[in-house]
Structures are given as structure tokens and as C-alpha cells.
Amino acid sequence: MADMLDLMKSDSKLKVVLKEFPVLGPGSVEAAQVAVAARMQDPAGKKYLDFHQKLLGGRGQADKAHAMAAAKEVGFDMAKLEKDMSSPEVRATLEENFKLAEEMGMNGTPSYVIGKQVVIGAVGLDGLKEKIGVARCGKATC
């Protein structure tokens, strides 16, 4: 996540779409439910990004307790968040994300789609920059 944030700050042409893909067990699913519900409250995505930085920068595995604490710290409406977590919209979003990941051959996180290439695993900032360059202009640096 930190590598992607660095890229977003340094490359104004980069478009990033974050999809919740909870593959680390029940706690991961609960954290993803909180995240999708948080995104529903934040159409602009600023608080959602802040939420993810707090959640993924914290200690321990992401779960409902950690996700709710991060959401509260960022300033989400906690009653609405709790209600929305079990909504059909949240369930449908996560089902759609799993289907998309399966179709693209993604089986872990982090995973990236850069241009037409699927990249699975933490490749680091330099690796991401190189793959973005190849997608843009056919070589590591444009």
C-alpha cells in the first residue's frame, strides 16, 4: 500500500482502483466488509484512503476490530457503517471482486493489473514503476 501511495503522489497520470480481496480468512472478510461499507460513505475516496492507510499500517492482522477502530479514527459514521456492513450491496461487491480476481488468475494480495499485465505479489516501488513504464511506452522508463 505504501508503494502505491508513493506512486500516486509522484505520478499525476496514474489511476488507481482499489478492490477489496479478503483472502486471509474470516477476519480479512470482516475487515473488507467494513472497508466496502466505508467506501459507500465516502464517494470522493479521501477518507477511504486514509482508512486503508491506518488499517494496513497497524499491527496485527486486519479484522473487524482493527477495521472499525481505523474507521472511527478517520471519522466515519459508525452506526451507518455497522448497518451497511451486512447489506446486500457490500455482499455483492465482495462477490464481484472474488469473481473478477478468479477470472484474472489472482490468488493472493497484493495483486495489481498494470496495463494488460497481472502482477501478483509485493514487487516493490521500483518494480511497480518499471511495470507502469512498460505498460505506458513499452520500456521500463519513458
Coordinates of N, CA and C in Angstrom, one line a residue:
M1 N 0.8 -1.2 0.0 CA 0.0 0.0 0.0 C 0.9 1.2 0.0
A2 N 1.9 1.2 0.8 CA 2.8 2.4 0.9 C 3.4 2.7 -0.5
D3 N 3.9 1.6 -1.2 CA 4.4 1.8 -2.6 C 3.4 2.5 -3.5
M4 N 2.2 2.0 -3.4 CA 1.1 2.6 -4.3 C 0.9 4.0 -3.9
L5 N 0.9 4.4 -2.7 CA 0.7 5.8 -2.2 C 1.8 6.7 -2.7
D6 N 3.0 6.2 -2.6 CA 4.1 6.9 -3.2 C 4.0 7.2 -4.7
L7 N 3.6 6.2 -5.4 CA 3.4 6.3 -6.8 C 2.3 7.3 -7.1
M8 N 1.2 7.3 -6.4 CA 0.1 8.2 -6.6 C 0.5 9.6 -6.4
K9 N 1.3 9.9 -5.4 CA 1.8 11.2 -5.1 C 2.7 11.7 -6.2
S10 N 3.5 10.8 -6.7 CA 4.6 11.3 -7.7 C 4.1 11.2 -9.2
D11 N 3.0 10.6 -9.4 CA 2.6 10.4 -10.8 C 1.1 10.8 -11.0
S12 N 0.9 12.0 -11.4 CA -0.5 12.5 -11.5 C -1.3 11.8 -12.6
K13 N -0.6 11.1 -13.5 CA -1.4 10.4 -14.6 C -1.8 9.0 -14.2
L14 N -1.3 8.6 -13.1 CA -1.6 7.2 -12.6 C -3.0 7.1 -12.0
K15 N -3.8 6.2 -12.5 CA -5.1 6.0 -12.0 C -5.1 4.7 -11.2
V16 N -5.5 4.7 -9.9 CA -5.5 3.5 -9.1 C -6.9 3.2 -8.7
V17 N -7.3 2.0 -8.8 CA -8.6 1.5 -8.4 C -8.3 0.4 -7.4
L18 N -8.8 0.6 -6.2 CA -8.6 -0.4 -5.1 C -9.8 -1.3 -5.0
K19 N -9.5 -2.6 -5.0 CA -10.6 -3.6 -4.8 C -10.3 -4.4 -3.6
E20 N -11.3 -4.6 -2.8 CA -11.2 -5.4 -1.6 C -11.1 -6.9 -2.0
F21 N -10.1 -7.6 -1.6 CA -9.9 -9.0 -1.9 C -9.5 -9.8 -0.7
P22 N -10.4 -10.1 0.2 CA -10.1 -10.7 1.5 C -9.8 -12.2 1.5
V23 N -8.5 -12.5 1.4 CA -8.1 -13.9 1.2 C -7.5 -14.5 2.4
L24 N -7.4 -13.8 3.5 CA -6.7 -14.3 4.7 C -7.6 -14.8 5.8
G25 N -8.8 -15.2 5.5 CA -9.6 -15.8 6.5 C -10.7 -14.9 6.9
P26 N -11.5 -15.4 7.9 CA -12.7 -14.7 8.4 C -12.4 -13.2 8.8
G27 N -11.3 -13.0 9.5 CA -11.0 -11.6 9.9 C -10.8 -10.7 8.7
S28 N -10.2 -11.2 7.7 CA -9.9 -10.5 6.5 C -11.3 -10.1 5.8
V29 N -12.2 -11.1 5.8 CA -13.5 -10.8 5.2 C -14.2 -9.7 6.0
E30 N -14.2 -9.8 7.3 CA -14.8 -8.8 8.1 C -14.2 -7.4 7.9
A31 N -12.9 -7.3 7.8 CA -12.3 -6.0 7.5 C -12.7 -5.5 6.1
A32 N -12.8 -6.4 5.2 CA -13.2 -6.0 3.8 C -14.7 -5.5 3.9
Q33 N -15.5 -6.1 4.7 CA -16.9 -5.6 4.8 C -16.9 -4.2 5.3
V34 N -16.1 -3.9 6.3 CA -16.0 -2.6 6.9 C -15.5 -1.6 5.8
A35 N -14.5 -2.1 5.1 CA -13.9 -1.2 4.0 C -14.9 -0.9 2.9
V36 N -15.7 -1.8 2.5 CA -16.7 -1.6 1.4 C -17.8 -0.6 2.0
A37 N -18.2 -0.9 3.2 CA -19.2 0.0 3.8 C -18.6 1.4 4.0
A38 N -17.4 1.5 4.3 CA -16.7 2.8 4.4 C -16.7 3.6 3.1
R39 N -16.4 2.8 2.1 CA -16.3 3.4 0.7 C -17.7 3.9 0.3
M40 N -18.8 3.3 0.7 CA -20.1 3.7 0.4 C -20.4 5.1 1.0
Q41 N -19.8 5.4 2.2 CA -20.0 6.6 2.8 C -19.1 7.7 2.2
D42 N -18.1 7.4 1.5 CA -17.1 8.4 1.0 C -16.9 8.3 -0.5
P43 N -17.9 8.9 -1.3 CA -17.8 8.8 -2.7 C -16.5 9.4 -3.3
A44 N -15.9 10.4 -2.6 CA -14.7 11.0 -3.1 C -13.5 10.2 -2.9
G45 N -13.5 9.3 -1.9 CA -12.5 8.4 -1.6 C -11.4 8.8 -0.7
K46 N -11.4 10.1 -0.2 CA -10.3 10.6 0.6 C -10.2 9.9 2.0
K47 N -11.4 9.8 2.7 CA -11.4 9.2 4.0 C -11.2 7.7 3.8
Y48 N -11.7 7.1 2.7 CA -11.5 5.7 2.4 C -10.0 5.4 2.3
L49 N -9.2 6.2 1.7 CA -7.8 6.0 1.5 C -7.1 6.2 2.9
D50 N -7.5 7.2 3.6 CA -7.0 7.4 5.0 C -7.3 6.1 5.9
F51 N -8.5 5.6 5.7 CA -8.9 4.4 6.5 C -7.9 3.3 6.2
H52 N -7.6 3.0 4.9 CA -6.8 1.9 4.5 C -5.4 2.1 5.0
Q53 N -4.9 3.4 5.0 CA -3.5 3.6 5.5 C -3.4 3.3 7.0
K54 N -4.5 3.6 7.7 CA -4.5 3.3 9.1 C -4.6 1.8 9.4
L55 N -5.5 1.2 8.7 CA -5.7 -0.2 8.8 C -4.5 -1.1 8.5
L56 N -3.9 -0.8 7.3 CA -2.8 -1.6 6.8 C -1.5 -1.2 7.5
G57 N -1.5 0.0 8.1 CA -0.3 0.4 8.8 C -0.2 0.0 10.3
G58 N -1.4 -0.6 10.7 CA -1.5 -1.0 12.1 C -0.8 -2.4 12.4
R59 N -0.8 -2.7 13.6 CA -0.2 -4.0 14.0 C -1.2 -5.1 14.0
G60 N -0.8 -6.3 13.6 CA -1.7 -7.5 13.7 C -2.4 -7.6 12.4
Q61 N -3.1 -8.7 12.3 CA -3.9 -9.0 11.1 C -5.2 -8.1 11.0
A62 N -5.5 -7.7 9.8 CA -6.7 -6.9 9.7 C -7.9 -7.8 10.0
D63 N -8.8 -7.2 10.9 CA -10.1 -7.9 11.2 C -11.1 -6.8 11.5
K64 N -12.3 -7.2 12.0 CA -13.3 -6.3 12.2 C -12.9 -5.2 13.3
A65 N -12.4 -5.7 14.3 CA -12.0 -4.8 15.4 C -11.0 -3.7 15.0
H66 N -10.0 -4.2 14.2 CA -9.0 -3.2 13.7 C -9.6 -2.3 12.7
A67 N -10.4 -2.8 11.8 CA -11.1 -2.0 10.8 C -12.0 -1.0 11.4
M68 N -12.8 -1.4 12.4 CA -13.7 -0.5 13.0 C -13.0 0.6 13.7
A69 N -11.9 0.3 14.4 CA -11.0 1.3 15.1 C -10.5 2.3 14.1
A70 N -10.0 1.8 12.9 CA -9.4 2.7 11.9 C -10.5 3.6 11.3
A71 N -11.7 3.0 11.1 CA -12.8 3.8 10.6 C -13.3 4.9 11.5
K72 N -13.3 4.6 12.8 CA -13.7 5.5 13.8 C -12.7 6.7 13.9
E73 N -11.4 6.3 13.8 CA -10.3 7.3 13.9 C -10.4 8.3 12.7
V74 N -10.8 7.8 11.6 CA -10.8 8.6 10.4 C -12.1 9.5 10.4
G75 N -13.1 9.0 11.1 CA -14.3 9.9 11.2 C -15.6 9.4 10.5
F76 N -15.6 8.1 10.2 CA -16.8 7.6 9.6 C -18.0 7.5 10.6
D77 N -19.2 7.5 10.0 CA -20.4 7.3 10.8 C -20.5 5.9 11.2
M78 N -20.2 5.6 12.5 CA -20.0 4.2 12.9 C -21.4 3.4 12.9
A79 N -22.5 4.0 13.3 CA -23.8 3.4 13.3 C -24.1 2.9 11.8
K80 N -23.9 3.9 10.9 CA -24.2 3.6 9.5 C -23.3 2.5 9.0
L81 N -22.0 2.6 9.4 CA -21.0 1.6 8.9 C -21.4 0.2 9.4
E82 N -21.8 0.1 10.7 CA -22.2 -1.2 11.2 C -23.4 -1.8 10.5
K83 N -24.4 -0.9 10.2 CA -25.6 -1.3 9.4 C -25.3 -1.8 8.0
D84 N -24.4 -1.0 7.3 CA -24.1 -1.2 5.9 C -23.2 -2.5 5.7
M85 N -22.5 -2.8 6.7 CA -21.6 -4.0 6.6 C -22.3 -5.3 6.2
S86 N -23.5 -5.4 6.6 CA -24.3 -6.6 6.3 C -25.3 -6.4 5.1
S87 N -25.1 -5.3 4.4 CA -26.0 -5.0 3.3 C -25.8 -5.9 2.1
P88 N -26.8 -6.0 1.3 CA -26.7 -6.8 0.0 C -25.6 -6.1 -0.9
E89 N -25.5 -4.8 -0.8 CA -24.5 -4.1 -1.7 C -23.1 -4.5 -1.3
V90 N -22.8 -4.6 0.0 CA -21.5 -5.0 0.4 C -21.2 -6.4 0.0
R91 N -22.2 -7.3 0.2 CA -22.0 -8.7 -0.1 C -21.8 -8.8 -1.6
A92 N -22.6 -8.1 -2.4 CA -22.4 -8.2 -3.9 C -21.1 -7.7 -4.4
T93 N -20.6 -6.6 -3.7 CA -19.3 -6.0 -4.1 C -18.2 -7.0 -3.9
L94 N -18.2 -7.7 -2.7 CA -17.2 -8.7 -2.4 C -17.3 -9.9 -3.3
E95 N -18.5 -10.3 -3.6 CA -18.6 -11.5 -4.6 C -18.1 -11.1 -5.9
E96 N -18.4 -9.9 -6.4 CA -17.9 -9.4 -7.7 C -16.4 -9.4 -7.7
N97 N -15.8 -8.9 -6.6 CA -14.3 -8.8 -6.6 C -13.7 -10.2 -6.6
F98 N -14.3 -11.2 -5.9 CA -13.8 -12.5 -6.0 C -13.9 -13.1 -7.4
K99 N -15.0 -12.9 -8.0 CA -15.2 -13.4 -9.4 C -14.2 -12.8 -10.3
L100 N -14.0 -11.5 -10.2 CA -13.0 -10.8 -11.1 C -11.6 -11.3 -10.8
A101 N -11.2 -11.5 -9.6 CA -9.9 -12.0 -9.3 C -9.7 -13.4 -9.8
E102 N -10.7 -14.2 -9.7 CA -10.7 -15.6 -10.2 C -10.5 -15.6 -11.7
E103 N -11.3 -14.7 -12.4 CA -11.2 -14.6 -13.9 C -9.8 -14.2 -14.3
M104 N -9.1 -13.4 -13.5 CA -7.8 -12.8 -13.9 C -6.7 -13.7 -13.3
G105 N -7.0 -14.8 -12.6 CA -5.9 -15.6 -12.1 C -5.3 -15.1 -10.9
M106 N -5.9 -14.2 -10.2 CA -5.3 -13.7 -8.9 C -5.7 -14.6 -7.8
N107 N -4.7 -14.9 -7.0 CA -4.9 -15.8 -5.8 C -4.3 -15.3 -4.5
G108 N -3.9 -14.1 -4.5 CA -3.3 -13.5 -3.3 C -3.2 -12.0 -3.4
T109 N -2.8 -11.4 -2.3 CA -2.6 -10.0 -2.2 C -1.2 -9.7 -1.8
P110 N -0.6 -8.6 -2.2 CA -1.3 -7.6 -3.2 C -1.2 -8.2 -4.6
S111 N -2.1 -7.8 -5.4 CA -2.2 -8.1 -6.8 C -2.5 -6.8 -7.5
Y112 N -1.9 -6.7 -8.7 CA -2.1 -5.5 -9.5 C -2.4 -5.8 -10.9
V113 N -3.2 -5.0 -11.6 CA -3.3 -5.0 -13.0 C -2.7 -3.7 -13.5
I114 N -1.7 -3.9 -14.3 CA -0.9 -2.7 -14.8 C -0.9 -2.9 -16.3
G115 N -1.7 -2.0 -17.0 CA -1.9 -2.2 -18.4 C -2.7 -3.5 -18.6
K116 N -2.1 -4.4 -19.4 CA -2.7 -5.6 -19.6 C -2.0 -6.8 -18.8
Q117 N -1.1 -6.4 -18.0 CA -0.4 -7.4 -17.2 C -1.0 -7.6 -15.8
V118 N -1.1 -8.8 -15.3 CA -1.5 -9.1 -13.9 C -0.2 -9.4 -13.2
V119 N 0.0 -8.7 -12.1 CA 1.2 -8.8 -11.3 C 0.7 -9.2 -9.9
I120 N 1.2 -10.4 -9.4 CA 0.8 -10.9 -8.1 C 2.0 -10.9 -7.2
G121 N 1.8 -10.3 -6.0 CA 2.9 -10.2 -5.0 C 3.4 -8.8 -4.9
A122 N 4.2 -8.6 -3.8 CA 4.8 -7.4 -3.5 C 6.0 -7.2 -4.3
V123 N 6.0 -6.4 -5.3 CA 7.1 -6.3 -6.2 C 8.0 -5.1 -5.9
G124 N 7.5 -4.3 -4.9 CA 8.3 -3.1 -4.5 C 8.0 -1.9 -5.4
L125 N 8.4 -0.7 -5.0 CA 8.2 0.5 -5.7 C 8.9 0.5 -7.0
D126 N 10.2 0.1 -7.1 CA 10.9 0.1 -8.4 C 10.2 -0.9 -9.4
G127 N 9.8 -2.0 -8.9 CA 9.1 -3.0 -9.7 C 7.8 -2.4 -10.3
L128 N 7.1 -1.7 -9.5 CA 5.8 -1.1 -9.9 C 6.1 -0.1 -11.0
K129 N 7.1 0.8 -10.7 CA 7.4 1.9 -11.7 C 7.8 1.3 -13.0
E130 N 8.6 0.2 -13.0 CA 9.1 -0.4 -14.2 C 7.9 -1.0 -15.0
K131 N 7.0 -1.7 -14.3 CA 5.8 -2.3 -15.0 C 4.9 -1.2 -15.5
I132 N 4.8 -0.1 -14.8 CA 4.0 1.0 -15.3 C 4.6 1.6 -16.6
G133 N 5.9 1.8 -16.6 CA 6.6 2.3 -17.7 C 6.4 1.4 -18.9
V134 N 6.6 0.1 -18.7 CA 6.3 -0.9 -19.8 C 4.9 -0.8 -20.4
A135 N 4.0 -0.6 -19.5 CA 2.6 -0.5 -19.9 C 2.3 0.8 -20.7
R136 N 3.0 1.8 -20.3 CA 2.8 3.1 -21.0 C 3.5 3.2 -22.3
C137 N 4.8 2.8 -22.3 CA 5.6 3.1 -23.5 C 6.5 1.9 -24.0
G138 N 6.3 0.8 -23.4 CA 7.0 -0.4 -23.9 C 8.4 -0.6 -23.3
K139 N 8.8 0.3 -22.4 CA 10.1 0.1 -21.7 C 10.0 0.6 -20.3
A140 N 11.0 0.2 -19.5 CA 10.9 0.5 -18.1 C 10.7 2.0 -17.7
T141 N 11.4 2.8 -18.4 CA 11.3 4.3 -18.2 C 10.9 4.9 -19.6
C142 N 10.0 5.9 -19.5 CA 9.5 6.5 -20.8 C 10.3 7.8 -21.0

